[in-house]
CSV table of C-alpha atoms in Angstrom, one decimal:
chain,number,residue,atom,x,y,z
A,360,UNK,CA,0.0,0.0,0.0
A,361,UNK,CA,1.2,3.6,-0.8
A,362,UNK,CA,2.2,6.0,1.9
A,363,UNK,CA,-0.8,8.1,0.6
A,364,UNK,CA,-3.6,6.0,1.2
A,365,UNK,CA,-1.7,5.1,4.6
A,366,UNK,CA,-2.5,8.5,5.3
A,367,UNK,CA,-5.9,9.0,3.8
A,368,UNK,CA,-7.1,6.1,6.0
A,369,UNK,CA,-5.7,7.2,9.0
A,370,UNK,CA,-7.0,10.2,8.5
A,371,UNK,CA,-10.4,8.8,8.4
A,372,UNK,CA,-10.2,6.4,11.1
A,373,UNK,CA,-9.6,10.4,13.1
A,374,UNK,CA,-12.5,11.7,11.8
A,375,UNK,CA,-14.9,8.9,12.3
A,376,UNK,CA,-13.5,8.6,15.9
A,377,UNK,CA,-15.0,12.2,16.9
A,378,UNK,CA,-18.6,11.8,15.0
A,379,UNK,CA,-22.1,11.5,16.4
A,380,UNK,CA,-23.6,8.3,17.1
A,381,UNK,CA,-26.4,10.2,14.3
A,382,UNK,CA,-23.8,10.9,12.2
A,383,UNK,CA,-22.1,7.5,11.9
A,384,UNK,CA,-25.1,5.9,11.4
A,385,UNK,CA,-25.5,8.3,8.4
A,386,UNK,CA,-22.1,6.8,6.9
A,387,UNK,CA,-22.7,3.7,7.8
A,388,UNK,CA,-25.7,3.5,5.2
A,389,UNK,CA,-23.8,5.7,2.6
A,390,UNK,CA,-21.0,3.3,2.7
A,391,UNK,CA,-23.6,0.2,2.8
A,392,UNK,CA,-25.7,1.7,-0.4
A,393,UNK,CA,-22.4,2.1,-2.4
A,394,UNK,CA,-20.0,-0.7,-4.0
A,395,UNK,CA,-19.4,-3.2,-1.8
A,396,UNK,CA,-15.7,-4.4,-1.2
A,397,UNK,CA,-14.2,-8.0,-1.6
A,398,UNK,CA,-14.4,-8.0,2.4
A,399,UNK,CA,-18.1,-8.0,2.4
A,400,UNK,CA,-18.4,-11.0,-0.4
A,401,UNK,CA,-16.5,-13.0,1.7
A,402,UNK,CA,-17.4,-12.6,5.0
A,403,UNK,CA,-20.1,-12.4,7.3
A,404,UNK,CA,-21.8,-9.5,9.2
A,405,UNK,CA,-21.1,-11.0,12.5
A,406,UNK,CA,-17.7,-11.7,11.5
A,407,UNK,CA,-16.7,-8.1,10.9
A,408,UNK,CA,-19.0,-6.9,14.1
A,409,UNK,CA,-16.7,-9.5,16.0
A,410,UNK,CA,-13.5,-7.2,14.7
A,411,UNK,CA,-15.0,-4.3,16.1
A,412,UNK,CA,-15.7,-5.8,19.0
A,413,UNK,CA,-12.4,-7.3,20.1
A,414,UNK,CA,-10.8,-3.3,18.8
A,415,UNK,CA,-13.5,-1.5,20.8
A,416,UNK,CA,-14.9,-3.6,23.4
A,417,UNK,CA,-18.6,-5.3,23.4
A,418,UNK,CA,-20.8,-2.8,25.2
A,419,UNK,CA,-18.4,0.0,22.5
A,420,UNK,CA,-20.5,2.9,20.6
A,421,UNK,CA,-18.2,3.0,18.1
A,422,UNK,CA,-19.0,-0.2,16.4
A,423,UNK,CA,-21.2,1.4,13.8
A,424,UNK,CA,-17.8,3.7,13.4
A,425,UNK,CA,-15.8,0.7,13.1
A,426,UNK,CA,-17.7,-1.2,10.4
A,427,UNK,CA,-17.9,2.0,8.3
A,428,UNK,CA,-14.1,2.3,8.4
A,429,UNK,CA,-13.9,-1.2,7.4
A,430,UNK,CA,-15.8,-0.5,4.8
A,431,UNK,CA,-14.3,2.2,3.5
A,432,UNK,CA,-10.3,1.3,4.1
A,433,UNK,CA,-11.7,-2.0,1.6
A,434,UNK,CA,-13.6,-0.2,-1.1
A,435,UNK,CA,-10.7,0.5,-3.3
A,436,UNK,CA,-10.6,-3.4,-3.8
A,437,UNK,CA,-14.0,-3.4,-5.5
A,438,UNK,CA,-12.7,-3.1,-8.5
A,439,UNK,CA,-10.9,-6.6,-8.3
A,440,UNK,CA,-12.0,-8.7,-10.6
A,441,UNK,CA,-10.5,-12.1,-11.4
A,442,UNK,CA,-10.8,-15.3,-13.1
A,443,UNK,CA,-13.3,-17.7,-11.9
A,444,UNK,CA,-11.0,-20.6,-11.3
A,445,UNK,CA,-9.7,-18.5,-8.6
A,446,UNK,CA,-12.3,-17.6,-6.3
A,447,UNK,CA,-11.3,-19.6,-3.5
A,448,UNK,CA,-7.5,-18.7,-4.0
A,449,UNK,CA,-9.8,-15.0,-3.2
A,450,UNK,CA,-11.8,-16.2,-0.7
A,451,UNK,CA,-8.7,-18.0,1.6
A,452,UNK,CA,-6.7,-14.4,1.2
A,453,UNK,CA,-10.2,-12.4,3.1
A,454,UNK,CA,-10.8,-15.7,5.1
A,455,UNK,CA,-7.1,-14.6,6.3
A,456,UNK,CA,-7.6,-11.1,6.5
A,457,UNK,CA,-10.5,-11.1,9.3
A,458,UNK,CA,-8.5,-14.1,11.2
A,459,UNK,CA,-5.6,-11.4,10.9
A,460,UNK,CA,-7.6,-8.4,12.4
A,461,UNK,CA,-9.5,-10.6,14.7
A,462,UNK,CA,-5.7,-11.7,16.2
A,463,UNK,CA,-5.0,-8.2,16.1
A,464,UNK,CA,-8.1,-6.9,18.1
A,465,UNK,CA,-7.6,-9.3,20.7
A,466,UNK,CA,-4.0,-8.5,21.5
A,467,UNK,CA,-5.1,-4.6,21.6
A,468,UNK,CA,-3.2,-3.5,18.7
A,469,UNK,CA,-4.1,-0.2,17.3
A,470,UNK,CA,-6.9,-0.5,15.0
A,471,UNK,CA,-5.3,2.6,12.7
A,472,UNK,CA,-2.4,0.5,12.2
A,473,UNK,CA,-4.1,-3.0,12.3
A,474,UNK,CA,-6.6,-2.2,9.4
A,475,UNK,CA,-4.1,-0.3,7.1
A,476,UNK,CA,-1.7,-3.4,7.6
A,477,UNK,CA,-4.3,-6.2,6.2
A,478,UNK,CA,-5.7,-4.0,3.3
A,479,UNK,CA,-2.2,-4.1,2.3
A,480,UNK,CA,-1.4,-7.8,2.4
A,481,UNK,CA,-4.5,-8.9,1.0
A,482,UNK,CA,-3.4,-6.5,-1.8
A,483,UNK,CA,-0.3,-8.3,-2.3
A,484,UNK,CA,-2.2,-11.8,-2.1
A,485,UNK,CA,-4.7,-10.3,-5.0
A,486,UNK,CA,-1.9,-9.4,-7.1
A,487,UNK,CA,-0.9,-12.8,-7.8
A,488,UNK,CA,-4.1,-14.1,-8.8
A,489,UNK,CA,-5.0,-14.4,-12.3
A,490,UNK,CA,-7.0,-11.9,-13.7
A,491,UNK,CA,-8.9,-14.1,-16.5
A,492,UNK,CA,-8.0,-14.6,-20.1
A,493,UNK,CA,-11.3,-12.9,-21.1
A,494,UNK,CA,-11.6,-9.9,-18.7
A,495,UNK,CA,-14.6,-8.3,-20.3
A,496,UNK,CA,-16.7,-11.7,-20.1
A,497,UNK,CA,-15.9,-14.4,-18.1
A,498,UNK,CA,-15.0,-13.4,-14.0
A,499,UNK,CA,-15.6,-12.6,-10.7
A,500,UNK,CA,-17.1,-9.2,-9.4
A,501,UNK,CA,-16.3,-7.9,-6.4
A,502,UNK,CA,-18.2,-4.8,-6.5
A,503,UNK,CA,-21.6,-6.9,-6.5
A,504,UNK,CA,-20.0,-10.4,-5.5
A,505,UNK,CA,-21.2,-12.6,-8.6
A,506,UNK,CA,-19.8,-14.1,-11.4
A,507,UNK,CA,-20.0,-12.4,-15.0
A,508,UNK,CA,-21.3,-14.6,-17.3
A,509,UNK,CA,-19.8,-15.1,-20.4
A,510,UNK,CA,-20.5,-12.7,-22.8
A,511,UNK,CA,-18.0,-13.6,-26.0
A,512,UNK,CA,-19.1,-16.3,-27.4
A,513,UNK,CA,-16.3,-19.5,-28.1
A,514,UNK,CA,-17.5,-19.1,-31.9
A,515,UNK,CA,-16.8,-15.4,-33.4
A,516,UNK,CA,-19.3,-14.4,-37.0
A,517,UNK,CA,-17.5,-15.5,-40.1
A,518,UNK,CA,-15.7,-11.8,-41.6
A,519,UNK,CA,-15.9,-12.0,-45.1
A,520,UNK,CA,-12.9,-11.1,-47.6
A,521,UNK,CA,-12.9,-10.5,-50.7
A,522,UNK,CA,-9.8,-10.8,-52.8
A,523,UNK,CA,-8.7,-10.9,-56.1
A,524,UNK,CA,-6.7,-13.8,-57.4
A,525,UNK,CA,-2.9,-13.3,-57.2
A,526,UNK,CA,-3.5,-10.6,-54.4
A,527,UNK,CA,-1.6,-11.2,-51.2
A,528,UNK,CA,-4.5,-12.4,-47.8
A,529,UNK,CA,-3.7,-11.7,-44.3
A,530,UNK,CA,-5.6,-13.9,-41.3
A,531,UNK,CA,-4.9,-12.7,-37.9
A,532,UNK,CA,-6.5,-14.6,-35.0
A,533,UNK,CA,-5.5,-11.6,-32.1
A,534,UNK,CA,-8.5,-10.9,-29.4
A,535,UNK,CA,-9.1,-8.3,-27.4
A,536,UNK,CA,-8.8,-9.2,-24.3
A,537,UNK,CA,-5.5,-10.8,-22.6
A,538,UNK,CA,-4.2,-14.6,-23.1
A,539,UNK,CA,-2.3,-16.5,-21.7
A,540,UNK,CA,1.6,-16.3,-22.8
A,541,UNK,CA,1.5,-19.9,-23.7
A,542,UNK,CA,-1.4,-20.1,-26.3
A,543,UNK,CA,-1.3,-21.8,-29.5
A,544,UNK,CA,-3.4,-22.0,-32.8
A,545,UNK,CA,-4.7,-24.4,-34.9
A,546,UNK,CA,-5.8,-23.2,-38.1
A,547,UNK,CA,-8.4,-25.3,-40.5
A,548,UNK,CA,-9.6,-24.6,-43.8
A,549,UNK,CA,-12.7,-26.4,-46.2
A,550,UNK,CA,-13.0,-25.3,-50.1
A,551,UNK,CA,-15.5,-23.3,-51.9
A,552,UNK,CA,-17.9,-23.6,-48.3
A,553,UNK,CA,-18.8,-20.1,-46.4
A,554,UNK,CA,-19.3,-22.4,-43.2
A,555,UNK,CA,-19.0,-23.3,-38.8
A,556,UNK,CA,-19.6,-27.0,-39.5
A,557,UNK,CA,-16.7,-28.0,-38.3
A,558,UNK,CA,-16.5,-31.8,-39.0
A,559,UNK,CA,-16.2,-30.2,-42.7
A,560,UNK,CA,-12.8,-28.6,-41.7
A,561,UNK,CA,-9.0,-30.0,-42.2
A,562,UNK,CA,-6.1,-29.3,-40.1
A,563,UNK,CA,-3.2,-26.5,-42.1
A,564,UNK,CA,-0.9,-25.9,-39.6
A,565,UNK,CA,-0.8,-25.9,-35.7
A,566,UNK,CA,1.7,-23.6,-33.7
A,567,UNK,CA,2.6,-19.8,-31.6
A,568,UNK,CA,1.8,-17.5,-34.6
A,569,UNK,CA,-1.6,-15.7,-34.2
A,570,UNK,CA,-1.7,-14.9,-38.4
A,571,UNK,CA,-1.6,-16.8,-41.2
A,572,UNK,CA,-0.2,-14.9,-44.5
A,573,UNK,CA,-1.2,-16.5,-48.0
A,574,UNK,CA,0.5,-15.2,-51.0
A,575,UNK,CA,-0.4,-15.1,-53.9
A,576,UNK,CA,-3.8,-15.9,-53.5
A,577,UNK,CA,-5.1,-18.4,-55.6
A,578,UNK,CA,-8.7,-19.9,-56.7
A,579,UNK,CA,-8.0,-23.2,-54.7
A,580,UNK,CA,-7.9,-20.6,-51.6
A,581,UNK,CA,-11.9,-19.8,-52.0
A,582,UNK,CA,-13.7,-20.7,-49.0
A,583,UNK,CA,-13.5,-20.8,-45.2
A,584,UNK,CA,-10.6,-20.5,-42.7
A,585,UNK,CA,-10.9,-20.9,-38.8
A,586,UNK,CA,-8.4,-20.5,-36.0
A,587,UNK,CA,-8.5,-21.2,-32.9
A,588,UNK,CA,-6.9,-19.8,-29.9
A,589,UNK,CA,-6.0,-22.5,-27.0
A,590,UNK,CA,-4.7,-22.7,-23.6
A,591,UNK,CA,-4.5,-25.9,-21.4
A,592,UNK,CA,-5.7,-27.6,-24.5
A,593,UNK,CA,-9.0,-26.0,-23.8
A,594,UNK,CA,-10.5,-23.7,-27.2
A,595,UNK,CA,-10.5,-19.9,-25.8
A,596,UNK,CA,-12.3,-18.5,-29.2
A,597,UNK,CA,-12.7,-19.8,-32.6
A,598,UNK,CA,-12.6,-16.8,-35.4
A,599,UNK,CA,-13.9,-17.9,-38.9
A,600,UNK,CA,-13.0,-15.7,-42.4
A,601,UNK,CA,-14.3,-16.8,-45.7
A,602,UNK,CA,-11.9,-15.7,-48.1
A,603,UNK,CA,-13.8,-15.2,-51.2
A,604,UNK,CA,-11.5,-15.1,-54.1
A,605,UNK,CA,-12.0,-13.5,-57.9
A,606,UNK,CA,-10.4,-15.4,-60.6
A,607,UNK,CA,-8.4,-13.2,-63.4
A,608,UNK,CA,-10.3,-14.9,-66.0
A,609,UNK,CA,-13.4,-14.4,-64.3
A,610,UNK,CA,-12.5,-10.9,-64.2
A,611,UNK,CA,-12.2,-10.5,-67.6
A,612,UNK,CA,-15.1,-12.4,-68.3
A,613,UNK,CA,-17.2,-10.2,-66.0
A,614,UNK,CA,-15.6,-6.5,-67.7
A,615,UNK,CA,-16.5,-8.0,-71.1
A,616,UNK,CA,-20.1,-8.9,-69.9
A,617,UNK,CA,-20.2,-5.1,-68.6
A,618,UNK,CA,-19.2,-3.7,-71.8
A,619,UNK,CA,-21.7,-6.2,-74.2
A,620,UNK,CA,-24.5,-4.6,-71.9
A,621,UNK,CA,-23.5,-1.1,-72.4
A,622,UNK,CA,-23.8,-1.9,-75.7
A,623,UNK,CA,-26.9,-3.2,-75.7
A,624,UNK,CA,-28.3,0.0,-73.2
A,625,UNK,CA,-27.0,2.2,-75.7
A,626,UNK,CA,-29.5,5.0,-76.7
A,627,UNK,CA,-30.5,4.8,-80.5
A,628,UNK,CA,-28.9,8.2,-81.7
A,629,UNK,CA,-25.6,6.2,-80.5
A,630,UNK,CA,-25.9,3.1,-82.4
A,631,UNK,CA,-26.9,5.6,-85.6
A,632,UNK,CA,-23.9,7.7,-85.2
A,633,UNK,CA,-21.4,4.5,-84.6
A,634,UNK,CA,-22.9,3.0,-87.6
A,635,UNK,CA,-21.8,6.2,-89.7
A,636,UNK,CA,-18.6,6.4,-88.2
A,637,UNK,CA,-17.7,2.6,-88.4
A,638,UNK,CA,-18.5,2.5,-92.4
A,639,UNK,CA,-16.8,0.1,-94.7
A,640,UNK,CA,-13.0,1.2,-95.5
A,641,UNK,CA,-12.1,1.8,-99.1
A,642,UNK,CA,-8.9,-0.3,-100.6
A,643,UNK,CA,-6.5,2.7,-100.2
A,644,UNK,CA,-7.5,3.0,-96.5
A,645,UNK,CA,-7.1,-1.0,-96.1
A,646,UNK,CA,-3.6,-0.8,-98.4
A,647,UNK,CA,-2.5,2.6,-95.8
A,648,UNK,CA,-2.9,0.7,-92.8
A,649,UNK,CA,0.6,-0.9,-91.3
A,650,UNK,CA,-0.9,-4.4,-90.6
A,651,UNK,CA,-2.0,-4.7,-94.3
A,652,UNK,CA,0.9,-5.8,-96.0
A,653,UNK,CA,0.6,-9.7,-94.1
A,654,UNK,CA,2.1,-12.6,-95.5
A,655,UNK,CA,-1.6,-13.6,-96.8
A,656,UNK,CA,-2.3,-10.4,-98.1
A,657,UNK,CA,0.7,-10.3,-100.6
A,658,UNK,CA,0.2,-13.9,-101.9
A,659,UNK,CA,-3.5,-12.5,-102.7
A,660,UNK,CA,-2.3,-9.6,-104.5
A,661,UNK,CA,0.1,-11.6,-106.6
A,662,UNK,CA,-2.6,-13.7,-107.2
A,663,UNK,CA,-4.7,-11.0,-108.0
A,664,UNK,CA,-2.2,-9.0,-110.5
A,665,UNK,CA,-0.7,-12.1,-112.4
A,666,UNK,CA,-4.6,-12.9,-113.3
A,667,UNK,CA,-5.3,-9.3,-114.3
A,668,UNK,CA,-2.2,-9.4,-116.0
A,669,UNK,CA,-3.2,-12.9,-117.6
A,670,UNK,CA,-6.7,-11.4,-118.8
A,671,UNK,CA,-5.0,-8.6,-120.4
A,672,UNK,CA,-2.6,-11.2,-122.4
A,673,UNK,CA,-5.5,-13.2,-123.8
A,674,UNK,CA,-7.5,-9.9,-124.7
A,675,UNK,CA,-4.2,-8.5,-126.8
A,676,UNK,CA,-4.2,-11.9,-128.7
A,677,UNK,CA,-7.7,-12.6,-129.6
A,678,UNK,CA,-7.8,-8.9,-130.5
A,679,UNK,CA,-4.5,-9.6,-132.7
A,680,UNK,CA,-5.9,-12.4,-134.4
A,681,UNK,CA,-9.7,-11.2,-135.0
A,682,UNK,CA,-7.7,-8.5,-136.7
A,683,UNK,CA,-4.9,-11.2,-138.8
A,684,UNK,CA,-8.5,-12.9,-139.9
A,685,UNK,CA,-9.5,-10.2,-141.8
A,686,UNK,CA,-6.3,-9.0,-143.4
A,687,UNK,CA,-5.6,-8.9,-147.3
């Protein structure tokens, strides 16, 4: 305990010493209406009136006094909360706190002294206890001297991702709340399924590293990964991610389906003006263009001149001989 709230709490045990019998009554309730402290959750009302009573006597007006300075010099541990697996670790430290100020009271020690001295040791009890791998759902409450139920479920919502093939896909199986330093993770995977069956999963790889990094990502990754976290060979949580993967192919595929419908949702004074535009091209536009001159294209304009040229032959001679026919 600090040397400041040695001080606060001797101050108080001063101030509640000199108050009305009215008065203390007053706090008494106050103190009795707010939190409550571990000391209360585990101990009894005669137990702590027994304190007072071996401090201040049996016929004492300051019992009232007394168990509103208990109250108070314990409140700071309301806060405590830890794991339930150690409730009776928490319940032995306060079960040895009151045997501590009950030994106390009867040897006539000053209570001032007596009651800083045990807030502090329980403190140091409490400080070794676990404080639960889920803090913000599983533990026990001091402050109303339950148990939390669970609130995070084992099995986390599947988070969908979407990727595109070749892309790189990180999986990351961190929580929120604290672990234990010696977790592991199991991770599982099942093809083309967005599922939490899992009887339907098989085993990738098992070890310390919370993440799983797949690069490149390919079309045999599409489906479902799960992780789970474990301590003690116990499942903490189990985090799903369906991993929904875009082929290249159908990609392009899907742009060329895009483009054949804005075609087809064209207004009419489009299609009119592409049909000008996109008119027939005349042979000197086909000859100017740099692609025309192909291997195929010269063998059909060889073709094309030697029978041109072979037409004009056979005109020249049947011309020549009509005209040798009719000579002298």
């Amino acid at each position: 305990m600090t040397p400041g709230k040695n001080s606060f709490l001797r101050g108080l045990f001063l101030e509640t010493s000199v108050m009305s019998g009215g008065d203390v009554l007053f706090l008494w309730l106050v103190f009795s209406s707010r939190a409550t402290a571990c000391l209360n959750c585990f101990s009894t009302a005669a137990q702590r009136l027994r304190i007072c009573q071996y401090f201040w006597g049996y016929q004492s007006e300051k019992h009232q006094t007394c168990l509103g300075t208990l109250e108070s010099a314990f409140r700071p541990l309301s806060k405590t909360q830890v794991d339930v697996s150690e409730i009776e670790k928490l319940k032995d430290a306060f079960g040895r706190v009151v045997f501590y100020l009950e030994e106390k009271g009867m040897a006539k020690a000053p209570f001032q002294e007596a009651v800083p001295e045990a807030v502090n040791e329980v403190e140091k009890e409490i400080a070794q206890l676990k404080a639960g791998y889920q803090k913000e759902s599983h533990y026990y409450r001091c402050s109303s001297c339950s148990i939390m139920d669970c609130q995070l479920p084992i099995d986390c919502p599947i988070q969908d991702i979407h990727k595109l093939e070749g892309d790189a896909t990180f999986l990351n199986c961190e929580v929120a709340f604290q672990t234990s330093s010696d977790r592991t993770f199991r991770w599982k995977f099942v093809k083309d399924l967005r599922t939490e069956e899992l009887f339907l999963f098989h085993d990738l790889n098992f070890g310390v590293n919370p993440s799983l990094l797949i690069r490149p990502t390919l079309g045999s990754h599409h489906g479902t990964f799960a992780c789970e976290l474990e301590e003690e060979n116990d499942v903490v949580v189990r985090k799903y991610f369906y991993v929904n993967v875009t082929e290249k192919r159908l990609g392009n595929e899907k742009k060329l389906q895009e483009m054949f419908k804005a075609i087809l949702n064209s207004p009419p004074e489009s299609v009119q003006e592409a049909v000008v535009v996109n008119k027939l091209p005349s042979l000197q536009d086909l000859m100017s263009q740099p692609d025309y001159l192909r291997k195929r294209g010269v063998i059909v304009l060889i073709l094309g001149i030697t029978g041109i040229s072979l037409l004009v032959t056979l005109a020249v001679l049947s011309l020549y001989r009509w005209a040798t026919d009719f000579g002298p």
